[in-house]
Structure formats: C-alpha cells, structure tokens
Amino acid sequence: ALRGIYLDNNRLKNFSTKILGNQLRQLTLDSNQLEEISLENVPKLNSLYLSDNHLKDLPWTQLSSLTDLVELDLDANSLENISSELWTLKNLKHLSLKYNNLSSIPPGIKALENLSYLDVSHSEMNEDEILRIESELSEREREDECNPMIFKY
C-alpha cells in the first residue's frame, strides 16, 4: 500500500486525496500553486506538508478528522484564518503557520496537549495576540512539564 506521496515543486492548483488509498501516512505538496485541497479517505495520515502554496482556506472539517496527524506545515500560504476545529487534533506535535496573513488564532490551542512546536512568525499578529497565545501555552505547560514547548513568533 502507498505510504507516502511527494509532489513538491510542481504546478498543481488543486489536489484531492480521494483515490490515494487509506494507508497513506505522508503527503508532501510543498512549492506548488495549490488554491484548493481535499483531504478525504486518508485516515492514517500523520504528516501533511503544504507550505509555499496559494491556499487561502482549508477544508477544516476534513483536516480535523485526521486524528493521527502529528505534523502539519502550512507555511507561506495566504491563510487569514484558521479554524478551532484544528484543536481537536490531539496527536499534533508540530504546527507551523509562519509567513501567512494570520492576525490571530482561535482560543483553545492549549487543547493540543502533545504540541511541542508552534511557529507563527512573520504573520500579522500583534503583541496582545502573541501574549494571549503564550498565556494559553503556559497554562498547558504547567499541566505537563515533561513536554517542553517551542513557540516562535
């Protein structure tokens, strides 16, 4: 069964996982021209790389159903918002959102109890938003001091 697909540096404008098979673990679509993506039929996906594309939005409900997801890289897109549905991904350890147009992220990130890396650098967030995120993450860290957090802003 197919475990990984690497389609970096192509000119893909949209992509669907519907026909890839339900054993896929890693999908890499960095440096394309993606404007749309569908994330169906990939329940075992644990790494998703979508950096350097033209994504303005994502299928948040489909994304939140990827309960095995450990690493999510959305760097260098045109995202202005992310959905709090992302906070249901309890296995997520690495979330990179740098170089997007995010002015905030929804409250509740502390629900990502396994998150050890968050990068929101080069975004549109002001100091108050960064402090709010730091506060949420520090609450979580007090609950789990064995899981050190790297937060870049």
Short mmCIF file of N, CA and C in Angstrom, two decimals:
data_model
loop_
_atom_site.label_atom_id
_atom_site.label_comp_id
_atom_site.label_asym_id
_atom_site.label_seq_id
_atom_site.Cartn_x
_atom_site.Cartn_y
_atom_site.Cartn_z
N ALA A 1 0.84 -1.20 0.00
CA ALA A 1 0.00 0.00 0.00
C ALA A 1 0.87 1.24 0.00
N LEU A 2 0.40 2.25 -0.65
CA LEU A 2 1.10 3.52 -0.76
C LEU A 2 1.17 4.21 0.59
N ARG A 3 2.38 4.55 1.07
CA ARG A 3 2.56 5.17 2.40
C ARG A 3 2.91 6.64 2.33
N GLY A 4 3.56 7.08 1.24
CA GLY A 4 3.95 8.48 1.13
C GLY A 4 3.90 8.96 -0.30
N ILE A 5 3.49 10.20 -0.47
CA ILE A 5 3.48 10.83 -1.79
C ILE A 5 4.21 12.16 -1.68
N TYR A 6 5.15 12.37 -2.59
CA TYR A 6 5.95 13.58 -2.61
C TYR A 6 5.78 14.26 -3.95
N LEU A 7 5.07 15.36 -3.96
CA LEU A 7 4.79 16.08 -5.20
C LEU A 7 5.22 17.54 -5.08
N ASP A 8 6.37 17.78 -4.50
CA ASP A 8 6.91 19.13 -4.36
C ASP A 8 7.25 19.73 -5.72
N ASN A 9 7.24 21.06 -5.76
CA ASN A 9 7.74 21.80 -6.91
C ASN A 9 7.11 21.40 -8.23
N ASN A 10 5.80 21.34 -8.24
CA ASN A 10 5.04 21.12 -9.46
C ASN A 10 4.16 22.36 -9.66
N ARG A 11 3.24 22.27 -10.53
CA ARG A 11 2.35 23.41 -10.77
C ARG A 11 0.90 23.05 -10.45
N LEU A 12 0.74 22.21 -9.44
CA LEU A 12 -0.60 21.77 -9.07
C LEU A 12 -1.41 22.93 -8.51
N LYS A 13 -2.63 23.09 -8.99
CA LYS A 13 -3.52 24.15 -8.50
C LYS A 13 -4.56 23.60 -7.53
N ASN A 14 -4.92 22.34 -7.69
CA ASN A 14 -5.80 21.69 -6.72
C ASN A 14 -5.40 20.22 -6.63
N PHE A 15 -5.82 19.61 -5.54
CA PHE A 15 -5.41 18.23 -5.28
C PHE A 15 -6.46 17.56 -4.41
N SER A 16 -6.75 16.29 -4.70
CA SER A 16 -7.67 15.50 -3.90
C SER A 16 -7.00 14.19 -3.49
N THR A 17 -7.20 13.81 -2.26
CA THR A 17 -6.63 12.56 -1.75
C THR A 17 -7.60 11.39 -1.89
N LYS A 18 -8.75 11.63 -2.46
CA LYS A 18 -9.83 10.65 -2.51
C LYS A 18 -9.41 9.28 -3.04
N ILE A 19 -8.57 9.24 -4.06
CA ILE A 19 -8.22 7.96 -4.70
C ILE A 19 -6.87 7.40 -4.26
N LEU A 20 -6.25 7.99 -3.26
CA LEU A 20 -4.89 7.59 -2.89
C LEU A 20 -4.82 6.34 -2.04
N GLY A 21 -5.90 5.94 -1.45
CA GLY A 21 -5.87 4.77 -0.58
C GLY A 21 -5.78 5.17 0.87
N ASN A 22 -6.38 4.39 1.71
CA ASN A 22 -6.49 4.79 3.12
C ASN A 22 -5.30 4.40 3.99
N GLN A 23 -4.19 3.99 3.38
CA GLN A 23 -2.99 3.66 4.16
C GLN A 23 -1.94 4.78 4.11
N LEU A 24 -2.23 5.86 3.39
CA LEU A 24 -1.26 6.95 3.22
C LEU A 24 -0.90 7.58 4.56
N ARG A 25 0.41 7.73 4.81
CA ARG A 25 0.90 8.30 6.06
C ARG A 25 1.48 9.70 5.87
N GLN A 26 2.11 9.96 4.72
CA GLN A 26 2.75 11.27 4.50
C GLN A 26 2.36 11.81 3.13
N LEU A 27 1.99 13.09 3.12
CA LEU A 27 1.66 13.78 1.89
C LEU A 27 2.43 15.09 1.86
N THR A 28 3.26 15.25 0.84
CA THR A 28 4.09 16.44 0.69
C THR A 28 3.74 17.12 -0.62
N LEU A 29 3.21 18.34 -0.51
CA LEU A 29 2.81 19.13 -1.67
C LEU A 29 3.40 20.54 -1.60
N ASP A 30 4.57 20.67 -1.03
CA ASP A 30 5.23 21.97 -0.90
C ASP A 30 5.54 22.57 -2.28
N SER A 31 5.56 23.88 -2.33
CA SER A 31 6.01 24.63 -3.52
C SER A 31 5.26 24.27 -4.78
N ASN A 32 3.95 24.30 -4.68
CA ASN A 32 3.09 24.16 -5.84
C ASN A 32 2.33 25.48 -5.99
N GLN A 33 1.20 25.44 -6.63
CA GLN A 33 0.35 26.63 -6.78
C GLN A 33 -1.04 26.31 -6.26
N LEU A 34 -1.10 25.47 -5.22
CA LEU A 34 -2.38 24.99 -4.71
C LEU A 34 -3.27 26.13 -4.22
N GLU A 35 -4.51 26.09 -4.69
CA GLU A 35 -5.54 27.00 -4.21
C GLU A 35 -6.62 26.23 -3.48
N GLU A 36 -6.71 24.92 -3.77
CA GLU A 36 -7.70 24.06 -3.13
C GLU A 36 -7.10 22.69 -2.88
N ILE A 37 -7.54 22.09 -1.76
CA ILE A 37 -7.14 20.71 -1.47
C ILE A 37 -8.31 20.01 -0.80
N SER A 38 -8.48 18.75 -1.13
CA SER A 38 -9.48 17.91 -0.49
C SER A 38 -8.74 16.80 0.25
N LEU A 39 -9.12 16.56 1.49
CA LEU A 39 -8.41 15.59 2.33
C LEU A 39 -9.36 14.46 2.74
N GLU A 40 -9.80 13.69 1.76
CA GLU A 40 -10.73 12.59 2.00
C GLU A 40 -10.00 11.26 1.93
N ASN A 41 -10.49 10.29 2.70
CA ASN A 41 -10.03 8.91 2.61
C ASN A 41 -8.55 8.72 2.96
N VAL A 42 -8.03 9.54 3.89
CA VAL A 42 -6.65 9.37 4.35
C VAL A 42 -6.61 9.36 5.89
N PRO A 43 -7.32 8.42 6.52
CA PRO A 43 -7.46 8.43 7.98
C PRO A 43 -6.16 8.21 8.75
N LYS A 44 -5.14 7.63 8.10
CA LYS A 44 -3.89 7.33 8.81
C LYS A 44 -2.79 8.35 8.54
N LEU A 45 -3.15 9.44 7.84
CA LEU A 45 -2.16 10.47 7.53
C LEU A 45 -1.57 11.04 8.81
N ASN A 46 -0.22 11.03 8.92
CA ASN A 46 0.39 11.62 10.12
C ASN A 46 1.28 12.82 9.81
N SER A 47 1.60 13.06 8.54
CA SER A 47 2.40 14.23 8.17
C SER A 47 1.82 14.84 6.91
N LEU A 48 1.56 16.16 7.00
CA LEU A 48 0.99 16.89 5.87
C LEU A 48 1.78 18.17 5.68
N TYR A 49 2.40 18.29 4.51
CA TYR A 49 3.24 19.44 4.19
C TYR A 49 2.63 20.19 3.01
N LEU A 50 2.19 21.41 3.27
CA LEU A 50 1.52 22.22 2.25
C LEU A 50 2.14 23.61 2.14
N SER A 51 3.40 23.76 2.49
CA SER A 51 4.00 25.09 2.51
C SER A 51 4.25 25.62 1.10
N ASP A 52 4.32 26.93 1.02
CA ASP A 52 4.64 27.64 -0.22
C ASP A 52 3.64 27.33 -1.33
N ASN A 53 2.37 27.60 -1.03
CA ASN A 53 1.28 27.44 -1.99
C ASN A 53 0.44 28.71 -1.97
N HIS A 54 -0.74 28.64 -2.53
CA HIS A 54 -1.63 29.81 -2.59
C HIS A 54 -2.93 29.56 -1.82
N LEU A 55 -2.87 28.75 -0.80
CA LEU A 55 -4.06 28.39 -0.04
C LEU A 55 -4.57 29.57 0.79
N LYS A 56 -5.84 29.92 0.61
CA LYS A 56 -6.48 30.96 1.41
C LYS A 56 -7.35 30.35 2.49
N ASP A 57 -7.76 29.12 2.28
CA ASP A 57 -8.62 28.42 3.22
C ASP A 57 -8.32 26.93 3.09
N LEU A 58 -8.77 26.17 4.07
CA LEU A 58 -8.57 24.72 4.06
C LEU A 58 -9.89 24.03 4.39
N PRO A 59 -10.02 22.76 4.05
CA PRO A 59 -11.21 22.01 4.44
C PRO A 59 -11.07 21.59 5.92
N TRP A 60 -11.41 22.51 6.81
CA TRP A 60 -11.12 22.33 8.25
C TRP A 60 -11.77 21.08 8.83
N THR A 61 -12.99 20.77 8.41
CA THR A 61 -13.66 19.59 8.95
C THR A 61 -12.93 18.33 8.51
N GLN A 62 -12.52 18.26 7.25
CA GLN A 62 -11.74 17.12 6.78
C GLN A 62 -10.41 17.04 7.53
N LEU A 63 -9.76 18.17 7.70
CA LEU A 63 -8.47 18.21 8.38
C LEU A 63 -8.61 17.75 9.83
N SER A 64 -9.66 18.19 10.50
CA SER A 64 -9.84 17.81 11.90
C SER A 64 -10.18 16.34 12.08
N SER A 65 -10.55 15.65 11.00
CA SER A 65 -10.83 14.22 11.09
C SER A 65 -9.56 13.38 11.00
N LEU A 66 -8.42 14.01 10.73
CA LEU A 66 -7.14 13.29 10.60
C LEU A 66 -6.52 13.11 11.98
N THR A 67 -7.09 12.22 12.77
CA THR A 67 -6.73 12.11 14.18
C THR A 67 -5.32 11.58 14.42
N ASP A 68 -4.68 10.99 13.41
CA ASP A 68 -3.30 10.51 13.57
C ASP A 68 -2.27 11.58 13.20
N LEU A 69 -2.74 12.75 12.76
CA LEU A 69 -1.82 13.80 12.29
C LEU A 69 -0.90 14.26 13.42
N VAL A 70 0.41 14.22 13.14
CA VAL A 70 1.44 14.61 14.09
C VAL A 70 2.12 15.90 13.64
N GLU A 71 2.26 16.06 12.34
CA GLU A 71 2.98 17.22 11.80
C GLU A 71 2.15 17.88 10.71
N LEU A 72 1.98 19.21 10.85
CA LEU A 72 1.22 19.99 9.88
C LEU A 72 1.99 21.26 9.56
N ASP A 73 2.40 21.39 8.30
CA ASP A 73 3.17 22.54 7.86
C ASP A 73 2.37 23.30 6.82
N LEU A 74 1.96 24.52 7.19
CA LEU A 74 1.15 25.37 6.32
C LEU A 74 1.87 26.69 6.03
N ASP A 75 3.18 26.71 6.14
CA ASP A 75 3.97 27.92 5.93
C ASP A 75 3.75 28.53 4.55
N ALA A 76 3.89 29.84 4.49
CA ALA A 76 3.95 30.57 3.22
C ALA A 76 2.76 30.29 2.32
N ASN A 77 1.58 30.49 2.87
CA ASN A 77 0.35 30.44 2.10
C ASN A 77 -0.32 31.79 2.25
N SER A 78 -1.59 31.87 1.98
CA SER A 78 -2.34 33.12 2.11
C SER A 78 -3.45 33.00 3.14
N LEU A 79 -3.21 32.18 4.15
CA LEU A 79 -4.23 31.95 5.18
C LEU A 79 -4.44 33.21 6.02
N GLU A 80 -5.70 33.59 6.17
CA GLU A 80 -6.05 34.72 7.03
C GLU A 80 -6.69 34.24 8.32
N ASN A 81 -7.22 33.02 8.30
CA ASN A 81 -7.88 32.44 9.47
C ASN A 81 -7.55 30.96 9.54
N ILE A 82 -7.56 30.45 10.76
CA ILE A 82 -7.57 29.01 10.93
C ILE A 82 -8.75 28.68 11.83
N SER A 83 -9.23 27.49 11.73
CA SER A 83 -10.42 27.08 12.47
C SER A 83 -10.04 26.43 13.80
N SER A 84 -10.89 26.65 14.80
CA SER A 84 -10.67 25.98 16.09
C SER A 84 -10.87 24.48 15.98
N GLU A 85 -11.40 24.00 14.85
CA GLU A 85 -11.51 22.55 14.63
C GLU A 85 -10.13 21.89 14.68
N LEU A 86 -9.10 22.68 14.39
CA LEU A 86 -7.72 22.17 14.44
C LEU A 86 -7.35 21.70 15.85
N TRP A 87 -7.97 22.30 16.85
CA TRP A 87 -7.62 21.98 18.24
C TRP A 87 -8.10 20.59 18.66
N THR A 88 -8.82 19.88 17.78
CA THR A 88 -9.24 18.52 18.09
C THR A 88 -8.17 17.49 17.73
N LEU A 89 -7.10 17.92 17.09
CA LEU A 89 -6.04 17.00 16.66
C LEU A 89 -5.09 16.72 17.83
N LYS A 90 -5.51 15.84 18.70
CA LYS A 90 -4.80 15.60 19.98
C LYS A 90 -3.39 15.04 19.80
N ASN A 91 -3.07 14.43 18.66
CA ASN A 91 -1.73 13.88 18.44
C ASN A 91 -0.76 14.87 17.80
N LEU A 92 -1.27 16.05 17.43
CA LEU A 92 -0.43 17.03 16.73
C LEU A 92 0.72 17.50 17.62
N LYS A 93 1.95 17.37 17.10
CA LYS A 93 3.15 17.80 17.83
C LYS A 93 3.79 19.02 17.20
N HIS A 94 3.67 19.16 15.88
CA HIS A 94 4.37 20.21 15.15
C HIS A 94 3.36 20.96 14.29
N LEU A 95 3.21 22.26 14.55
CA LEU A 95 2.29 23.10 13.77
C LEU A 95 3.05 24.35 13.33
N SER A 96 3.24 24.48 12.03
CA SER A 96 3.96 25.64 11.51
C SER A 96 3.04 26.44 10.60
N LEU A 97 2.87 27.72 10.97
CA LEU A 97 1.95 28.63 10.28
C LEU A 97 2.66 29.90 9.83
N LYS A 98 3.99 29.90 9.83
CA LYS A 98 4.71 31.14 9.53
C LYS A 98 4.48 31.62 8.09
N TYR A 99 4.71 32.90 7.89
CA TYR A 99 4.54 33.53 6.58
C TYR A 99 3.12 33.36 6.03
N ASN A 100 2.13 33.62 6.89
CA ASN A 100 0.74 33.67 6.46
C ASN A 100 0.19 35.04 6.86
N ASN A 101 -1.06 35.28 6.57
CA ASN A 101 -1.69 36.57 6.87
C ASN A 101 -2.56 36.48 8.12
N LEU A 102 -2.14 35.69 9.07
CA LEU A 102 -2.92 35.47 10.29
C LEU A 102 -2.75 36.64 11.26
N SER A 103 -3.87 37.23 11.67
CA SER A 103 -3.80 38.27 12.70
C SER A 103 -4.13 37.67 14.07
N SER A 104 -4.67 36.46 14.07
CA SER A 104 -4.98 35.77 15.33
C SER A 104 -5.17 34.28 15.04
N ILE A 105 -5.20 33.52 16.11
CA ILE A 105 -5.64 32.13 16.03
C ILE A 105 -6.74 31.98 17.08
N PRO A 106 -7.67 31.07 16.87
CA PRO A 106 -8.77 30.94 17.81
C PRO A 106 -8.31 30.48 19.19
N PRO A 107 -8.99 30.90 20.23
CA PRO A 107 -8.68 30.40 21.57
C PRO A 107 -8.84 28.89 21.62
N GLY A 108 -8.07 28.25 22.49
CA GLY A 108 -8.21 26.82 22.70
C GLY A 108 -7.02 25.99 22.30
N ILE A 109 -5.94 26.63 21.88
CA ILE A 109 -4.77 25.87 21.43
C ILE A 109 -4.19 24.99 22.54
N LYS A 110 -4.48 25.35 23.78
CA LYS A 110 -3.96 24.53 24.89
C LYS A 110 -4.53 23.11 24.87
N ALA A 111 -5.62 22.89 24.10
CA ALA A 111 -6.18 21.54 23.96
C ALA A 111 -5.23 20.59 23.22
N LEU A 112 -4.28 21.15 22.49
CA LEU A 112 -3.29 20.32 21.78
C LEU A 112 -2.22 19.89 22.78
N GLU A 113 -2.55 18.90 23.55
CA GLU A 113 -1.70 18.52 24.68
C GLU A 113 -0.34 17.96 24.28
N ASN A 114 -0.19 17.46 23.06
CA ASN A 114 1.10 16.93 22.62
C ASN A 114 1.92 17.93 21.79
N LEU A 115 1.37 19.11 21.55
CA LEU A 115 2.06 20.11 20.74
C LEU A 115 3.38 20.52 21.40
N SER A 116 4.46 20.38 20.65
CA SER A 116 5.76 20.78 21.18
C SER A 116 6.43 21.84 20.32
N TYR A 117 5.83 22.16 19.16
CA TYR A 117 6.42 23.16 18.28
C TYR A 117 5.29 23.94 17.60
N LEU A 118 5.32 25.26 17.79
CA LEU A 118 4.37 26.15 17.13
C LEU A 118 5.14 27.34 16.58
N ASP A 119 4.97 27.61 15.29
CA ASP A 119 5.65 28.75 14.67
C ASP A 119 4.60 29.61 13.96
N VAL A 120 4.44 30.83 14.45
CA VAL A 120 3.54 31.81 13.83
C VAL A 120 4.32 33.05 13.42
N SER A 121 5.63 32.90 13.26
CA SER A 121 6.46 34.05 12.91
C SER A 121 6.11 34.58 11.53
N HIS A 122 6.44 35.84 11.32
CA HIS A 122 6.17 36.50 10.03
C HIS A 122 4.69 36.47 9.68
N SER A 123 3.86 36.71 10.69
CA SER A 123 2.42 36.79 10.47
C SER A 123 1.98 38.22 10.80
N GLU A 124 0.69 38.43 10.87
CA GLU A 124 0.14 39.76 11.13
C GLU A 124 -0.29 39.93 12.58
N MET A 125 0.17 39.07 13.46
CA MET A 125 -0.28 39.10 14.86
C MET A 125 0.36 40.25 15.63
N ASN A 126 -0.47 40.89 16.44
CA ASN A 126 0.05 41.97 17.29
C ASN A 126 0.52 41.40 18.63
N GLU A 127 1.10 42.25 19.43
CA GLU A 127 1.69 41.81 20.69
C GLU A 127 0.65 41.20 21.63
N ASP A 128 -0.55 41.77 21.67
CA ASP A 128 -1.60 41.24 22.54
C ASP A 128 -1.96 39.80 22.16
N GLU A 129 -2.03 39.54 20.86
CA GLU A 129 -2.37 38.19 20.41
C GLU A 129 -1.24 37.21 20.77
N ILE A 130 -0.02 37.61 20.58
CA ILE A 130 1.13 36.75 20.94
C ILE A 130 1.10 36.45 22.44
N LEU A 131 0.83 37.46 23.25
CA LEU A 131 0.76 37.26 24.70
C LEU A 131 -0.38 36.31 25.07
N ARG A 132 -1.51 36.43 24.40
CA ARG A 132 -2.64 35.53 24.68
C ARG A 132 -2.26 34.09 24.36
N ILE A 133 -1.60 33.88 23.22
CA ILE A 133 -1.18 32.52 22.83
C ILE A 133 -0.16 31.99 23.85
N GLU A 134 0.80 32.83 24.20
CA GLU A 134 1.80 32.42 25.20
C GLU A 134 1.15 32.02 26.51
N SER A 135 0.16 32.79 26.92
CA SER A 135 -0.55 32.51 28.17
C SER A 135 -1.25 31.15 28.10
N GLU A 136 -1.93 30.89 27.00
CA GLU A 136 -2.60 29.59 26.84
C GLU A 136 -1.60 28.45 26.87
N LEU A 137 -0.49 28.63 26.16
CA LEU A 137 0.51 27.57 26.11
C LEU A 137 1.17 27.37 27.47
N SER A 138 1.37 28.43 28.21
CA SER A 138 2.00 28.28 29.53
C SER A 138 1.06 27.58 30.50
N GLU A 139 -0.24 27.78 30.38
CA GLU A 139 -1.21 27.03 31.20
C GLU A 139 -1.06 25.55 30.92
N ARG A 140 -0.95 25.22 29.65
CA ARG A 140 -0.81 23.82 29.26
C ARG A 140 0.51 23.25 29.77
N GLU A 141 1.58 24.04 29.71
CA GLU A 141 2.88 23.55 30.15
C GLU A 141 2.89 23.24 31.64
N ARG A 142 2.19 24.06 32.41
CA ARG A 142 2.14 23.79 33.85
C ARG A 142 1.48 22.44 34.11
N GLU A 143 0.54 22.09 33.25
CA GLU A 143 -0.13 20.80 33.40
C GLU A 143 0.77 19.65 32.97
N ASP A 144 1.72 19.90 32.06
CA ASP A 144 2.58 18.85 31.54
C ASP A 144 4.01 19.39 31.38
N GLU A 145 4.75 19.38 32.46
CA GLU A 145 6.10 19.94 32.42
C GLU A 145 7.10 19.03 31.73
N CYS A 146 6.73 17.81 31.40
CA CYS A 146 7.62 16.90 30.70
C CYS A 146 7.61 17.13 29.18
N ASN A 147 6.73 18.02 28.72
CA ASN A 147 6.59 18.27 27.29
C ASN A 147 6.97 19.73 27.01
N PRO A 148 8.27 20.03 26.87
CA PRO A 148 8.68 21.42 26.65
C PRO A 148 8.16 21.95 25.32
N MET A 149 7.84 23.22 25.31
CA MET A 149 7.22 23.85 24.16
C MET A 149 8.17 24.80 23.47
N ILE A 150 8.23 24.75 22.15
CA ILE A 150 8.96 25.75 21.36
C ILE A 150 7.92 26.58 20.66
N PHE A 151 7.92 27.88 20.94
CA PHE A 151 6.94 28.82 20.36
C PHE A 151 7.71 29.94 19.68
N LYS A 152 7.58 30.02 18.35
CA LYS A 152 8.26 31.06 17.60
C LYS A 152 7.25 32.07 17.10
N TYR A 153 7.59 33.34 17.27
CA TYR A 153 6.70 34.41 16.79
C TYR A 153 7.50 35.58 16.32
#
